[in-house]
C-alpha cells in the first residue's frame, strides 16, 4: 500500500510539473505575441520595423545561447560538420528568418485574434507540402479534413471587420514558409538522426537568421533610419524585456518538449489561441465578430480531429513495434531452446558411448 501510494504521489507530482511547464509556455508565448503587436502597431508603441525587431531578437538569442552552450556548458551540443551546417541548417535558417519577418510584419496590419485564426491553416500547409515533397502520402479522409479547416478559416476571414488583404497575404506567406521549414527539418535533420533542442537550435540557427535578415534590412529599413537620422526612440527597457521574453519562451519550449508529449503541446497551442482571442477582444478591444468565432470553431474542430488522427497513427506504430519486438523475443527464445535441446541430445549420445 505504501509503495503504491508513493508511486501515485510521484505520478501526480510529474503531472503537476508537466502542466506547470505547459502553463508557463502558454503565458510566455502569448506574452511575446502581444508584446510584438504592441511594439509594431502604429496605434500603440508605433515602432513599425519588423525586420529590425526580429534582428534584435536573433542577436540577443544568439548571444545568450552562446553563453549557455560555450561558457556555462549547461546544454549538450550536437556537433555538426561544416557540410551538414551549410546544406541543412542554413536553408532552415533562411526559411525561419523569412517566416519571422513576414509574421511580425502582419501584426502591423491585422489584429492578434485574426492572426491566430489564420494560423489554424498550418496543418493544411504542412500536409500539402509534405505530399509535394513526398514526405507524406495522400489520403482522401485527411484531405477532406484539411478542406474543412480551410473553409473554417475562410468563414473567419469573411467575418473579419478589419480585413486587410496585404496583411492577410503576409500571414499566409508566413504560414507557407513556416510549413516548408517544418517539413525540411524532417527531411534534412530528423532523417539523419540530428535532433537539436531549442537552445542548440538557437545556437546554430539564430546567427544565420541575423545574417539573412540583414540583407533585406539594408534595402527596406536602413534607408528609413538614415532619413530620420537614426533619431528613433529606442527604449532599452521595452526592447530588453521583449528579448528576455522571447528567449524565455525558447527555454519554456525546451522544458515542455522534454516533460510532455507532442499532443500535449498541440492541445496547449489550441488553448493559447483561444486565450489570445479572448485577450485580444477583452483587453486590446479588437473586434471579434460571431462569424469569426463560427469560422474559427469549425477550423478548431478540424485541427482537433487531425491531431486525434495523428495520435492514433502513432499509437498504431508503437503497438506494431512492440508486437514485432515480442515476436523477435519469442523467436530468439525458440532458438535458444532448440540449441539447448541439441546440446542435451549430444550429451546423452556421448554418455551412451
XYZ file of C-alpha atoms in Angstrom:
353
model
C 0.000 0.000 0.000
C 2.766 2.418 0.966
C 4.638 1.613 -2.264
C 1.551 2.196 -4.441
C 0.823 5.450 -2.587
C 4.402 6.589 -3.219
C 4.089 5.709 -6.915
C 0.765 7.523 -7.296
C 2.247 10.525 -5.484
C 5.238 10.503 -7.840
C 2.982 10.301 -10.904
C 0.819 13.161 -9.588
C 3.921 15.272 -8.999
C 5.114 14.636 -12.575
C 1.687 15.528 -13.989
C 1.538 18.762 -11.972
C 5.088 19.672 -13.042
C 4.352 18.925 -16.718
C 1.252 21.100 -16.774
C 3.063 23.839 -14.871
C 5.689 23.930 -17.649
C 2.876 23.927 -20.218
C 1.148 26.850 -18.461
C 4.444 28.801 -18.393
C 4.876 28.135 -22.134
C 1.319 29.322 -22.881
C 1.819 32.526 -20.854
C 5.229 33.301 -22.408
C 4.079 32.523 -25.943
C 1.053 34.772 -25.548
C 3.201 37.478 -23.947
C 5.691 37.515 -26.847
C 2.862 37.706 -29.415
C 1.073 40.554 -27.624
C 4.378 42.331 -26.898
C 5.414 42.209 -30.563
C 1.993 43.530 -31.551
C 2.372 46.369 -29.022
C 5.795 47.395 -30.372
C 4.964 47.134 -34.085
C 1.405 48.527 -34.146
C 1.254 52.157 -35.292
C -1.611 52.828 -32.869
C 0.337 51.562 -29.848
C 4.129 51.891 -29.400
C 4.491 52.811 -33.102
C 7.815 51.201 -33.985
C 6.864 49.574 -37.335
C 10.191 47.900 -38.126
C 9.605 44.118 -38.120
C 12.994 43.240 -39.631
C 14.859 45.294 -37.031
C 12.798 43.783 -34.203
C 13.456 40.250 -35.453
C 17.188 41.002 -35.825
C 17.295 42.294 -32.239
C 15.671 39.035 -31.093
C 18.099 36.893 -33.097
C 21.161 38.835 -31.923
C 20.061 38.618 -28.278
C 19.167 34.904 -28.503
C 22.446 34.111 -30.292
C 24.460 35.786 -27.534
C 22.595 34.051 -24.692
C 22.667 30.670 -26.458
C 26.452 31.026 -26.933
C 26.815 31.913 -23.243
C 24.775 28.881 -22.106
C 26.437 26.435 -24.508
C 30.069 27.575 -24.603
C 30.639 29.393 -21.309
C 28.330 27.715 -18.772
C 28.121 24.434 -20.746
C 24.575 23.879 -19.455
C 23.321 22.426 -22.733
C 24.768 19.410 -24.514
C 25.713 20.377 -28.072
C 25.210 18.111 -31.061
C 28.346 18.686 -33.163
C 27.574 19.416 -36.806
C 30.003 19.114 -39.680
C 30.535 22.086 -41.981
C 28.789 20.229 -44.818
C 25.704 19.497 -42.689
C 25.614 23.095 -41.478
C 25.691 24.592 -44.974
C 23.375 22.065 -46.633
C 20.876 21.509 -43.802
C 20.987 24.229 -41.142
C 21.425 27.285 -43.390
C 18.356 26.569 -45.587
C 16.279 26.109 -42.426
C 17.723 29.351 -41.012
C 16.834 31.208 -44.225
C 13.238 29.970 -44.092
C 12.967 30.715 -40.363
C 14.164 34.309 -40.828
C 11.695 34.843 -43.689
C 8.859 33.321 -41.649
C 9.577 35.579 -38.650
C 9.873 38.675 -40.852
C 6.533 38.004 -42.558
C 4.654 37.050 -39.373
C 5.928 40.078 -37.440
C 5.031 42.325 -40.384
C 1.461 41.009 -40.297
C 0.990 42.441 -36.776
C 1.156 45.946 -38.245
C -1.954 45.321 -40.351
C -4.011 42.629 -38.562
C -5.425 42.046 -35.092
C -3.936 39.443 -32.747
C -7.178 37.455 -32.746
C -7.448 37.274 -36.539
C -3.799 36.231 -36.913
C -4.396 33.291 -34.541
C -7.346 32.253 -36.710
C -5.214 32.346 -39.858
C -2.540 30.242 -38.127
C -5.074 27.384 -37.991
C -4.087 26.764 -41.629
C -0.686 25.444 -40.512
C -1.691 21.716 -40.601
C -3.118 22.255 -44.115
C 0.143 23.793 -45.324
C 2.342 21.163 -43.620
C 0.275 18.276 -45.035
C 0.178 19.743 -48.565
C 3.916 20.476 -48.668
C 4.609 17.047 -47.150
C 2.756 15.454 -50.089
C 4.588 17.633 -52.648
C 7.983 16.742 -51.144
C 6.959 13.067 -50.844
C 7.232 13.128 -47.062
C 3.536 12.338 -46.599
C 1.025 10.259 -48.549
C -2.275 11.468 -49.979
C -5.372 10.315 -48.092
C -8.898 11.337 -49.011
C -10.081 11.457 -45.380
C -7.171 13.689 -44.331
C -7.618 15.965 -47.348
C -11.349 16.337 -46.531
C -10.311 17.345 -43.019
C -7.868 19.898 -44.461
C -10.684 21.242 -46.633
C -12.908 21.667 -43.546
C -10.125 23.634 -41.783
C -9.683 25.843 -44.865
C -13.431 26.530 -45.097
C -13.479 27.434 -41.395
C -10.627 29.916 -41.828
C -12.310 31.344 -44.948
C -15.521 31.939 -42.950
C -13.496 33.613 -40.181
C -11.774 35.817 -42.778
C -15.126 36.721 -44.355
C -16.398 37.781 -40.942
C -13.319 39.904 -40.145
C -14.405 43.528 -39.672
C -10.933 44.998 -40.296
C -9.828 42.793 -43.170
C -6.551 43.903 -44.771
C -5.598 41.980 -47.911
C -1.889 42.873 -47.658
C -1.719 41.792 -44.011
C -3.536 38.524 -44.804
C -1.107 37.873 -47.676
C 1.847 38.395 -45.321
C 0.424 35.999 -42.724
C -0.488 33.323 -45.295
C 3.003 33.538 -46.809
C 4.428 33.215 -43.290
C 2.369 30.045 -42.714
C 3.534 28.628 -46.063
C 7.215 29.360 -45.358
C 6.999 28.007 -41.790
C 5.295 24.821 -43.016
C 8.088 24.349 -45.575
C 10.648 24.802 -42.805
C 8.956 22.179 -40.601
C 8.877 19.635 -43.432
C 12.521 20.354 -44.326
C 13.524 19.797 -40.690
C 12.109 16.273 -41.031
C 13.856 15.715 -44.372
C 17.226 17.382 -43.711
C 17.746 16.842 -39.966
C 15.465 14.204 -38.396
C 16.006 11.697 -41.211
C 19.754 11.901 -40.498
C 19.266 11.386 -36.775
C 20.048 15.032 -35.974
C 17.747 16.255 -33.204
C 18.507 19.668 -31.730
C 16.921 21.036 -28.566
C 15.629 24.650 -28.721
C 18.806 26.149 -27.188
C 21.106 24.249 -29.554
C 18.797 25.253 -32.409
C 19.172 28.913 -31.438
C 22.939 28.445 -31.161
C 23.144 27.194 -34.751
C 20.195 28.923 -36.442
C 19.869 32.367 -34.802
C 23.219 33.752 -36.116
C 22.352 32.686 -39.676
C 18.907 34.283 -39.282
C 20.568 37.532 -38.225
C 22.779 37.470 -41.337
C 19.902 36.604 -43.687
C 17.690 39.350 -42.225
C 20.437 41.948 -42.593
C 20.118 41.683 -46.400
C 16.506 42.969 -46.700
C 17.130 45.300 -43.729
C 19.773 47.206 -45.720
C 17.289 47.903 -48.533
C 13.989 48.195 -46.645
C 14.530 49.676 -43.176
C 18.035 51.168 -43.153
C 17.042 53.985 -45.586
C 14.200 54.946 -43.195
C 16.625 55.051 -40.258
C 19.008 57.229 -42.313
C 16.177 59.527 -43.370
C 15.261 60.107 -39.744
C 18.910 60.490 -38.760
C 18.654 57.428 -36.525
C 16.570 59.633 -34.277
C 14.143 56.864 -33.397
C 13.266 56.380 -29.743
C 14.826 53.153 -28.520
C 13.621 52.223 -25.067
C 16.059 49.671 -23.641
C 13.529 48.594 -21.015
C 10.894 47.799 -23.648
C 13.182 46.029 -26.109
C 15.278 44.373 -23.404
C 12.249 42.865 -21.683
C 10.827 41.873 -25.073
C 14.055 39.996 -25.909
C 14.097 38.314 -22.497
C 10.524 37.113 -23.051
C 11.483 35.730 -26.476
C 14.457 33.845 -25.025
C 12.453 32.630 -22.015
C 9.895 31.270 -24.481
C 12.597 29.111 -26.071
C 13.629 27.840 -22.633
C 9.980 27.018 -21.922
C 9.787 25.085 -25.205
C 12.881 23.160 -24.105
C 11.162 22.225 -20.813
C 7.777 21.383 -22.360
C 9.264 19.204 -25.107
C 11.265 17.276 -22.512
C 8.439 16.845 -19.976
C 5.317 16.398 -22.116
C 4.238 14.839 -25.416
C 3.757 16.493 -28.811
C -0.007 16.033 -28.439
C 0.026 17.946 -25.124
C 1.847 20.818 -26.842
C -0.726 20.827 -29.647
C -3.580 20.966 -27.141
C -1.723 23.702 -25.256
C -1.358 25.608 -28.524
C -5.110 25.468 -29.117
C -5.767 26.694 -25.552
C -3.250 29.503 -26.111
C -5.007 30.582 -29.334
C -8.414 30.764 -27.631
C -6.921 32.708 -24.702
C -5.252 35.153 -27.100
C -8.521 35.652 -28.963
C -10.270 36.341 -25.637
C -7.455 38.693 -24.538
C -7.460 40.490 -27.877
C -11.226 41.047 -27.623
C -11.424 41.994 -23.934
C -8.179 43.919 -23.301
C -6.872 45.176 -26.665
C -10.502 45.781 -27.730
C -10.139 44.071 -31.108
C -13.474 43.477 -32.792
C -14.252 39.731 -32.820
C -17.458 39.020 -34.754
C -19.760 35.988 -34.333
C -18.794 34.877 -37.855
C -15.117 34.973 -36.758
C -15.906 32.586 -33.917
C -18.061 30.262 -36.052
C -15.329 30.004 -38.703
C -12.536 29.502 -36.201
C -14.684 26.995 -34.290
C -15.007 24.889 -37.463
C -11.262 25.165 -38.118
C -10.582 24.278 -34.469
C -12.642 21.073 -34.773
C -10.743 20.173 -37.938
C -7.361 20.730 -36.271
C -8.502 18.735 -33.219
C -9.585 15.807 -35.422
C -6.288 15.987 -37.342
C -4.308 15.780 -34.071
C -6.505 12.851 -32.980
C -5.726 11.026 -36.248
C -2.005 11.626 -35.794
C -2.176 10.294 -32.236
C -3.981 7.140 -33.380
C -1.380 6.605 -36.125
C 1.457 6.990 -33.614
C -0.230 4.546 -31.220
C -0.675 2.020 -34.033
C 3.016 2.324 -34.968
C 4.082 1.895 -31.333
C 1.835 -1.171 -30.959
C 3.299 -2.620 -34.165
C 6.848 -2.075 -32.881
C 6.046 -3.740 -29.540
C 4.410 -6.668 -31.333
C 7.469 -7.062 -33.563
C 9.817 -6.940 -30.558
C 7.756 -9.580 -28.742
C 7.814 -11.755 -31.857
C 11.588 -11.376 -32.134
C 11.981 -12.259 -28.441
C 9.828 -15.363 -28.877
C 11.833 -16.435 -31.939
C 15.059 -15.806 -30.029
C 13.740 -17.856 -27.110
C 12.786 -20.658 -29.515
C 16.289 -20.673 -30.979
C 17.847 -20.837 -27.522
C 15.542 -23.727 -26.624
C 16.439 -25.597 -29.807
C 20.172 -25.140 -29.176
C 19.735 -26.360 -25.585
C 17.839 -29.464 -26.796
C 20.592 -30.211 -29.314
C 23.251 -29.852 -26.633
C 21.304 -32.135 -24.308
C 20.944 -34.725 -27.087
C 24.676 -34.543 -27.793
C 25.470 -35.071 -24.133
C 23.162 -38.100 -23.995
C 24.839 -39.544 -27.093
C 28.260 -39.049 -25.508
C 27.194 -40.848 -22.341
C 25.756 -43.764 -24.312
C 29.110 -44.317 -25.979
